[in-house]
Short mmCIF file of C-alpha atoms and ligand atoms in Angstrom, two decimals:
data_model
loop_
_atom_site.label_atom_id
_atom_site.label_comp_id
_atom_site.label_asym_id
_atom_site.label_seq_id
_atom_site.Cartn_x
_atom_site.Cartn_y
_atom_site.Cartn_z
CA UNK A 56 1.15 -14.99 -21.40
CA UNK A 57 -2.55 -15.18 -21.93
CA UNK A 58 -3.97 -11.67 -21.96
CA UNK A 59 -7.46 -12.07 -23.24
CA UNK A 60 -9.35 -12.41 -20.03
CA UNK A 61 -8.94 -9.02 -18.34
CA UNK A 62 -11.37 -6.28 -19.26
CA UNK A 63 -9.48 -3.71 -17.20
CA UNK A 64 -9.38 -1.16 -20.04
CA UNK A 65 -13.04 -1.08 -20.79
CA UNK A 66 -14.38 -1.79 -17.30
CA UNK A 67 -16.08 1.03 -15.48
CA UNK A 68 -17.83 0.65 -12.15
CA UNK A 69 -21.44 -0.01 -12.95
CA UNK A 70 -20.78 -0.68 -16.66
CA UNK A 71 -18.53 -2.71 -19.00
CA UNK A 72 -18.74 -6.23 -20.36
CA UNK A 73 -21.01 -8.87 -18.81
CA UNK A 74 -19.32 -11.79 -17.14
CA UNK A 75 -19.82 -14.81 -19.34
CA UNK A 76 -21.88 -17.53 -17.80
CA UNK A 77 -23.22 -15.24 -15.01
CA UNK A 78 -23.53 -16.74 -11.57
CA UNK A 79 -22.97 -20.39 -12.58
CA UNK A 80 -24.79 -23.35 -11.07
CA UNK A 81 -23.28 -23.44 -7.61
CA UNK A 82 -22.93 -20.87 -4.83
CA UNK A 83 -19.84 -18.67 -4.75
CA UNK A 84 -16.85 -19.86 -2.82
CA UNK A 85 -17.78 -23.46 -3.17
CA UNK A 86 -16.17 -26.18 -5.25
CA UNK A 87 -17.75 -25.10 -8.49
CA UNK A 88 -15.23 -23.98 -11.16
CA UNK A 89 -17.80 -23.55 -13.95
CA UNK A 90 -18.88 -19.97 -13.32
CA UNK A 91 -17.89 -19.08 -16.85
CA UNK A 92 -18.47 -21.15 -19.95
CA UNK A 93 -14.76 -21.75 -20.22
CA UNK A 94 -14.32 -22.64 -16.55
CA UNK A 95 -12.30 -19.55 -15.54
CA UNK A 96 -12.66 -18.03 -12.10
CA UNK A 97 -14.03 -14.51 -12.47
CA UNK A 98 -12.33 -12.02 -10.20
CA UNK A 99 -13.41 -8.42 -9.59
CA UNK A 100 -10.36 -6.41 -8.38
CA UNK A 101 -10.77 -2.82 -7.17
CA UNK A 102 -7.42 -1.03 -6.91
CA UNK A 103 -6.89 2.16 -4.80
CA UNK A 104 -5.43 4.21 -7.68
CA UNK A 105 -2.01 5.03 -9.18
CA UNK A 106 -0.68 7.35 -6.46
CA UNK A 107 2.87 5.90 -6.00
CA UNK A 108 5.56 3.74 -7.49
CA UNK A 109 4.54 1.16 -5.03
CA UNK A 110 0.99 1.11 -6.34
CA UNK A 111 2.13 0.84 -9.98
CA UNK A 112 4.24 -2.19 -9.09
CA UNK A 113 1.34 -3.72 -7.14
CA UNK A 114 -1.11 -3.23 -10.07
CA UNK A 115 1.38 -4.86 -12.42
CA UNK A 116 1.93 -7.80 -10.16
CA UNK A 117 -1.79 -8.42 -9.66
CA UNK A 118 -2.60 -8.07 -13.37
CA UNK A 119 0.23 -10.39 -14.39
CA UNK A 120 -0.71 -13.08 -11.88
CA UNK A 121 -4.42 -12.93 -12.79
CA UNK A 122 -3.71 -12.99 -16.58
CA UNK A 123 -3.31 -16.76 -16.24
CA UNK A 124 -6.03 -18.55 -18.35
CA UNK A 125 -7.66 -19.91 -15.23
CA UNK A 126 -8.84 -16.44 -14.26
CA UNK A 127 -11.05 -13.75 -15.87
CA UNK A 128 -10.10 -10.44 -14.35
CA UNK A 129 -12.33 -7.41 -14.04
CA UNK A 130 -10.07 -4.56 -12.92
CA UNK A 131 -11.23 -1.23 -11.69
CA UNK A 132 -9.10 1.87 -10.64
CA UNK A 133 -10.75 3.84 -7.91
CA UNK A 134 -8.55 6.92 -8.27
CA UNK A 135 -8.12 7.13 -4.47
CA UNK A 136 -11.91 7.56 -3.91
CA UNK A 137 -13.89 5.28 -1.65
CA UNK A 138 -17.15 6.01 -3.46
CA UNK A 139 -15.60 4.67 -6.67
CA UNK A 140 -14.59 1.46 -4.88
CA UNK A 141 -18.06 1.01 -3.46
CA UNK A 142 -19.53 1.44 -6.96
CA UNK A 143 -17.03 -1.05 -8.40
CA UNK A 144 -17.79 -3.63 -5.64
CA UNK A 145 -21.56 -3.27 -6.30
CA UNK A 146 -20.92 -3.75 -10.02
CA UNK A 147 -18.95 -6.93 -9.31
CA UNK A 148 -21.80 -8.21 -7.13
CA UNK A 149 -24.42 -7.43 -9.83
CA UNK A 150 -22.29 -9.24 -12.37
CA UNK A 151 -21.91 -12.30 -10.10
CA UNK A 152 -18.15 -12.58 -10.07
CA UNK A 153 -16.76 -15.61 -8.25
CA UNK A 154 -14.35 -13.70 -5.98
CA UNK A 155 -13.94 -10.01 -5.09
CA UNK A 156 -10.49 -8.73 -4.18
CA UNK A 157 -9.81 -5.13 -3.25
CA UNK A 158 -7.35 -2.85 -1.57
CA UNK A 159 -9.45 -0.44 0.45
CA UNK A 160 -8.49 3.17 0.15
CA UNK A 161 -9.56 3.90 3.75
CA UNK A 162 -10.36 1.66 6.72
CA UNK A 163 -13.93 2.62 7.65
CA UNK A 164 -17.28 2.67 5.79
CA UNK A 165 -17.33 -0.88 4.33
CA UNK A 166 -19.97 -2.61 6.34
CA UNK A 167 -22.90 -2.14 4.00
CA UNK A 168 -21.28 -3.11 0.74
CA UNK A 169 -19.48 -6.05 2.34
CA UNK A 170 -22.80 -7.33 3.73
CA UNK A 171 -24.18 -7.12 0.18
CA UNK A 172 -21.30 -9.32 -1.05
CA UNK A 173 -21.89 -11.76 1.81
CA UNK A 174 -25.63 -11.89 0.97
CA UNK A 175 -24.66 -12.73 -2.64
CA UNK A 176 -22.36 -15.40 -1.32
CA UNK A 177 -19.31 -13.85 -2.94
CA UNK A 178 -16.09 -14.19 -0.92
CA UNK A 179 -14.00 -11.04 -0.41
CA UNK A 180 -10.24 -11.04 -0.24
CA UNK A 181 -8.56 -7.89 1.10
CA UNK A 182 -5.19 -7.05 -0.44
CA UNK A 183 -2.57 -4.69 0.98
CA UNK A 184 -4.89 -2.72 3.27
CA UNK A 185 -7.31 -3.73 5.98
CA UNK A 186 -10.83 -2.58 6.93
CA UNK A 187 -12.34 -1.65 10.26
CA UNK A 188 -15.53 -3.75 10.56
CA UNK A 189 -17.39 -5.14 13.56
CA UNK A 190 -17.98 -8.43 11.77
CA UNK A 191 -14.79 -10.12 10.69
CA UNK A 192 -16.82 -12.70 8.70
CA UNK A 193 -17.37 -10.00 6.08
CA UNK A 194 -14.08 -10.84 4.47
CA UNK A 195 -12.28 -14.19 4.02
CA UNK A 196 -8.64 -13.10 4.46
CA UNK A 197 -6.26 -10.16 4.27
CA UNK A 198 -2.98 -10.50 2.45
CA UNK A 199 -0.62 -7.60 3.18
CA UNK A 200 2.17 -6.08 5.20
CA UNK A 201 2.32 -5.33 8.96
CA UNK A 202 2.14 -1.54 8.75
CA UNK A 203 2.50 -1.04 12.49
CA UNK A 204 5.78 -2.98 12.38
CA UNK A 205 6.92 -0.90 9.35
CA UNK A 206 6.41 2.28 11.49
CA UNK A 207 8.32 0.68 14.35
CA UNK A 208 11.18 -0.30 12.02
CA UNK A 209 11.46 3.30 10.68
CA UNK A 210 11.63 4.59 14.32
CA UNK A 211 14.11 1.90 15.38
CA UNK A 212 16.36 2.96 12.58
CA UNK A 213 16.12 6.58 13.74
CA UNK A 214 16.83 5.70 17.36
CA UNK A 215 19.91 3.74 16.25
CA UNK A 216 21.13 6.51 13.88
CA UNK A 217 20.70 9.06 16.75
CA UNK A 218 22.62 7.18 19.41
CA UNK A 219 25.57 9.55 19.35
CA UNK A 220 23.46 12.57 20.37
CA UNK A 221 21.73 13.69 23.54
CA UNK A 222 20.28 16.73 21.86
CA UNK A 223 16.54 17.01 21.01
CA UNK A 224 15.52 15.50 17.65
CA UNK A 225 12.81 17.51 15.87
CA UNK A 226 10.79 15.36 13.48
CA UNK A 227 8.30 16.23 10.76
CA UNK A 228 5.94 13.56 9.58
CA UNK A 229 4.42 13.19 6.12
CA UNK A 230 1.39 11.04 6.61
CA UNK A 231 -0.24 8.89 3.95
CA UNK A 232 -3.92 9.18 2.90
CA UNK A 233 -6.07 10.23 5.80
CA UNK A 234 -8.04 7.27 7.26
CA UNK A 235 -5.99 4.67 5.35
CA UNK A 236 -4.72 1.61 7.20
CA UNK A 237 -0.98 2.31 6.33
CA UNK A 238 -1.27 5.90 7.48
CA UNK A 239 -2.98 5.00 10.81
CA UNK A 240 -0.70 2.02 11.52
CA UNK A 241 2.67 3.45 10.45
CA UNK A 242 2.00 6.52 12.63
CA UNK A 243 1.11 4.29 15.62
CA UNK A 244 4.17 2.04 15.23
CA UNK A 245 6.52 4.99 14.87
CA UNK A 246 5.13 6.84 17.84
CA UNK A 247 5.27 3.72 19.99
CA UNK A 248 9.00 3.47 19.60
CA UNK A 249 10.04 7.17 19.68
CA UNK A 250 7.58 7.80 22.52
CA UNK A 251 9.87 5.81 24.81
CA UNK A 252 12.77 8.30 24.34
CA UNK A 253 12.28 11.98 25.48
CA UNK A 254 14.78 13.27 22.91
CA UNK A 255 12.29 12.76 20.08
CA UNK A 256 9.38 15.05 19.32
CA UNK A 257 7.14 15.22 16.22
CA UNK A 258 6.87 19.04 15.64
CA UNK A 259 4.62 18.89 12.54
CA UNK A 260 2.54 16.11 10.99
CA UNK A 261 0.31 16.39 7.91
CA UNK A 262 -0.99 14.18 5.09
CA UNK A 263 0.80 14.22 1.71
CA UNK A 264 -1.72 11.67 0.39
CA UNK A 265 1.09 9.24 -0.59
CA UNK A 266 1.99 11.32 -3.67
CA UNK A 267 5.24 13.08 -4.67
CA UNK A 268 3.49 16.34 -5.57
CA UNK A 269 1.77 16.55 -2.15
CA UNK A 270 4.88 15.44 -0.35
CA UNK A 271 6.77 18.33 -1.88
CA UNK A 272 3.99 20.84 -1.17
CA UNK A 273 3.61 19.86 2.52
CA UNK A 274 7.41 19.80 3.07
CA UNK A 275 7.60 23.34 1.64
CA UNK A 276 5.00 24.35 4.26
CA UNK A 277 6.90 22.53 7.02
CA UNK A 278 10.11 24.37 6.15
CA UNK A 279 8.30 27.71 6.04
CA UNK A 280 6.72 27.08 9.40
CA UNK A 281 9.77 25.64 11.22
CA UNK A 282 12.52 27.64 9.46
CA UNK A 283 15.72 26.26 7.83
CA UNK A 284 17.12 25.15 11.12
CA UNK A 285 13.96 23.84 12.80
CA UNK A 286 13.82 20.33 11.38
CA UNK A 287 16.26 17.51 12.06
CA UNK A 288 14.35 14.48 10.63
CA UNK A 289 11.59 13.71 8.10
CA UNK A 290 9.63 10.58 8.53
CA UNK A 291 7.55 10.01 5.38
CA UNK A 292 4.94 7.22 5.27
CA UNK A 293 6.02 6.40 1.74
CA UNK A 294 9.04 6.86 -0.56
CA UNK A 295 7.16 8.92 -3.09
CA UNK A 296 6.35 11.65 -0.51
CA UNK A 297 10.00 11.52 0.67
CA UNK A 298 11.18 12.02 -2.92
CA UNK A 299 8.85 14.94 -3.39
CA UNK A 300 10.13 16.35 -0.03
CA UNK A 301 13.78 15.95 -1.09
CA UNK A 302 13.09 18.41 -3.88
CA UNK A 303 11.58 20.88 -1.51
CA UNK A 304 14.53 20.58 0.89
CA UNK A 305 16.98 21.11 -1.97
CA UNK A 306 15.02 24.11 -3.25
CA UNK A 307 15.26 25.56 0.26
CA UNK A 308 19.08 25.41 -0.04
CA UNK A 309 19.47 22.45 2.42
CA UNK A 310 21.06 19.07 1.91
CA UNK A 311 18.60 16.14 2.19
CA UNK A 312 20.11 13.21 4.00
CA UNK A 313 22.61 15.55 5.81
CA UNK A 314 20.88 18.71 7.11
CA UNK A 315 17.65 16.79 7.37
CA UNK A 316 17.82 13.04 7.86
CA UNK A 317 15.08 11.15 6.03
CA UNK A 318 13.51 7.76 6.64
CA UNK A 319 10.54 6.48 4.55
CA UNK A 320 8.69 3.33 3.71
CA UNK A 321 8.24 1.09 0.57
CA UNK A 322 11.75 0.39 -0.70
CA UNK A 323 10.91 1.37 -4.35
CA UNK A 324 13.66 1.81 -6.96
CA UNK A 325 13.39 5.64 -6.70
CA UNK A 326 14.24 5.42 -2.98
CA UNK A 327 17.31 3.32 -3.69
CA UNK A 328 18.44 5.89 -6.24
CA UNK A 329 17.94 8.68 -3.70
CA UNK A 330 19.89 6.69 -1.12
CA UNK A 331 22.68 6.01 -3.63
CA UNK A 332 22.83 9.77 -4.19
CA UNK A 333 23.08 10.29 -0.40
CA UNK A 334 19.70 12.13 -0.24
CA UNK A 335 17.64 9.54 1.67
CA UNK A 336 18.96 7.77 4.72
CA UNK A 337 16.85 4.67 5.04
CA UNK A 338 13.77 2.96 3.58
CA UNK A 339 11.64 0.24 5.24
CA UNK A 340 10.58 -2.36 2.78
CA UNK A 341 6.83 -2.85 2.00
CA UNK A 342 6.56 -5.51 -0.69
CA UNK A 343 3.94 -4.68 -3.46
CA UNK A 344 4.47 -7.92 -5.37
CA UNK A 345 1.43 -9.62 -3.99
CA UNK A 346 0.02 -11.01 -7.27
CA UNK A 347 1.22 -14.61 -7.12
CA UNK A 348 0.17 -14.99 -3.51
CA UNK A 349 -3.21 -13.42 -4.23
CA UNK A 350 -3.72 -15.82 -7.17
CA UNK A 351 -3.13 -18.82 -4.93
CA UNK A 352 -5.51 -17.39 -2.28
CA UNK A 353 -8.19 -16.92 -4.91
CA UNK A 354 -7.74 -20.53 -6.10
CA UNK A 355 -8.05 -21.75 -2.51
CA UNK A 356 -11.03 -19.55 -1.72
CA UNK A 357 -12.79 -20.67 -4.80
CA UNK A 358 -12.04 -24.33 -3.98
CA UNK A 359 -13.54 -23.79 -0.48
CA UNK A 360 -10.27 -24.42 1.29
CA UNK A 361 -9.83 -22.89 4.80
CA UNK A 362 -7.47 -19.85 4.93
CA UNK A 363 -5.85 -17.95 7.76
CA UNK A 364 -7.47 -14.58 8.48
CA UNK A 365 -4.19 -12.87 7.85
CA UNK A 366 -1.39 -13.64 5.35
CA UNK A 367 1.77 -11.60 5.93
CA UNK A 368 4.64 -10.64 3.67
CA UNK A 369 8.37 -10.79 4.61
CA UNK A 370 10.20 -7.45 4.52
CA UNK A 371 13.47 -5.73 5.57
CA UNK A 372 15.09 -2.36 6.15
CA UNK A 373 17.69 -0.84 3.81
CA UNK A 374 20.16 1.94 4.53
CA UNK A 375 22.34 4.17 2.35
CA UNK A 376 25.48 1.97 2.61
CA UNK A 377 23.55 -0.90 1.03
CA UNK A 378 21.82 1.09 -1.74
CA UNK A 379 24.38 0.72 -4.57
CA UNK A 380 24.72 -3.06 -4.05
CA UNK A 381 20.98 -3.64 -3.66
CA UNK A 382 19.78 -1.39 -6.52
CA UNK A 383 20.33 -3.84 -9.38
CA UNK A 384 18.36 -6.49 -7.44
CA UNK A 385 15.29 -4.37 -6.98
CA UNK A 386 12.25 -5.68 -8.79
CA UNK A 387 10.05 -2.58 -8.32
O1 LIG B 589 -0.95 0.59 1.06
C1 LIG B 589 0.35 0.62 0.76
C2 LIG B 589 0.78 2.04 0.55
O2 LIG B 589 0.01 2.64 -0.45
C3 LIG B 589 2.26 2.27 0.06
O3 LIG B 589 3.14 2.36 1.11
C4 LIG B 589 2.08 3.55 -0.65
O4 LIG B 589 3.22 3.94 -1.39
C5 LIG B 589 0.85 3.25 -1.37
O5 LIG B 589 0.33 4.32 -1.97
#
């Protein structure tokens, strides 16, 4: 595979190599494919960070798809900080890339920089996470999962799994990054479903920032606050936080998956291993392998083809009984 066109290693927001050929003769997003001397489409991609197994798989998928000779990738890791993403986006604009793609760490605060991209005539493709903007023309399309539906799916699993009981079900929730689309939407979808059934109550809810370390730390605090017998269910917005929490539950002398039922989101390999070991009850799939679809969208955007405002990804729900069979098939 051609690997000479990505300057992800050396690229820093505001610095790094110049894009060969600069802005090219035609405006961005038109039919021109001669923005670089060798005809490649220059893409500036700003990634959230490396906070989870999901993100690592997503980064790999994007880099592999955009390693094709028709692209020249400028990759920037924002380390979960919006200010780093804004700097990266401004750097992409200054360099005159053909297309900007990014996964916004949080939903709000993008209007100004997206207006700058629009003024420079550079199309913006959102991947994975959405933004909250008053003017939808500030981005071309969003490719990603339906996070509200993922929250609903987790809750539906819980309702089904609780059908034998009339007793109250005390839930603790590990939220993702505060202000991020998946945290906001998964919480909303989950609450929508459990809110219809008076047995369910969320007794504690706090952010674990989508990381294992934070998931463990916050679960320890939940256990301390609620006591060994005070929690029936953990809903974690991603598998990594659930895996961290499993450790905290075990260290508290409890059996994860039995004493505390656990449902999380992503469907990464680590979650399947935890399900196989009986420690996690269910995971709702969130597919990170967006690279090939993103590459096609970039081709289309660059060729000036019309695109739907939203491109969704197909996903399922997996439970413990399917873990051992499904594990060898997992690609992330
Ligand atoms: O935006 C997708 C979410 O971000 C994934 O569920 C989580 O694991 C990641 O960090």
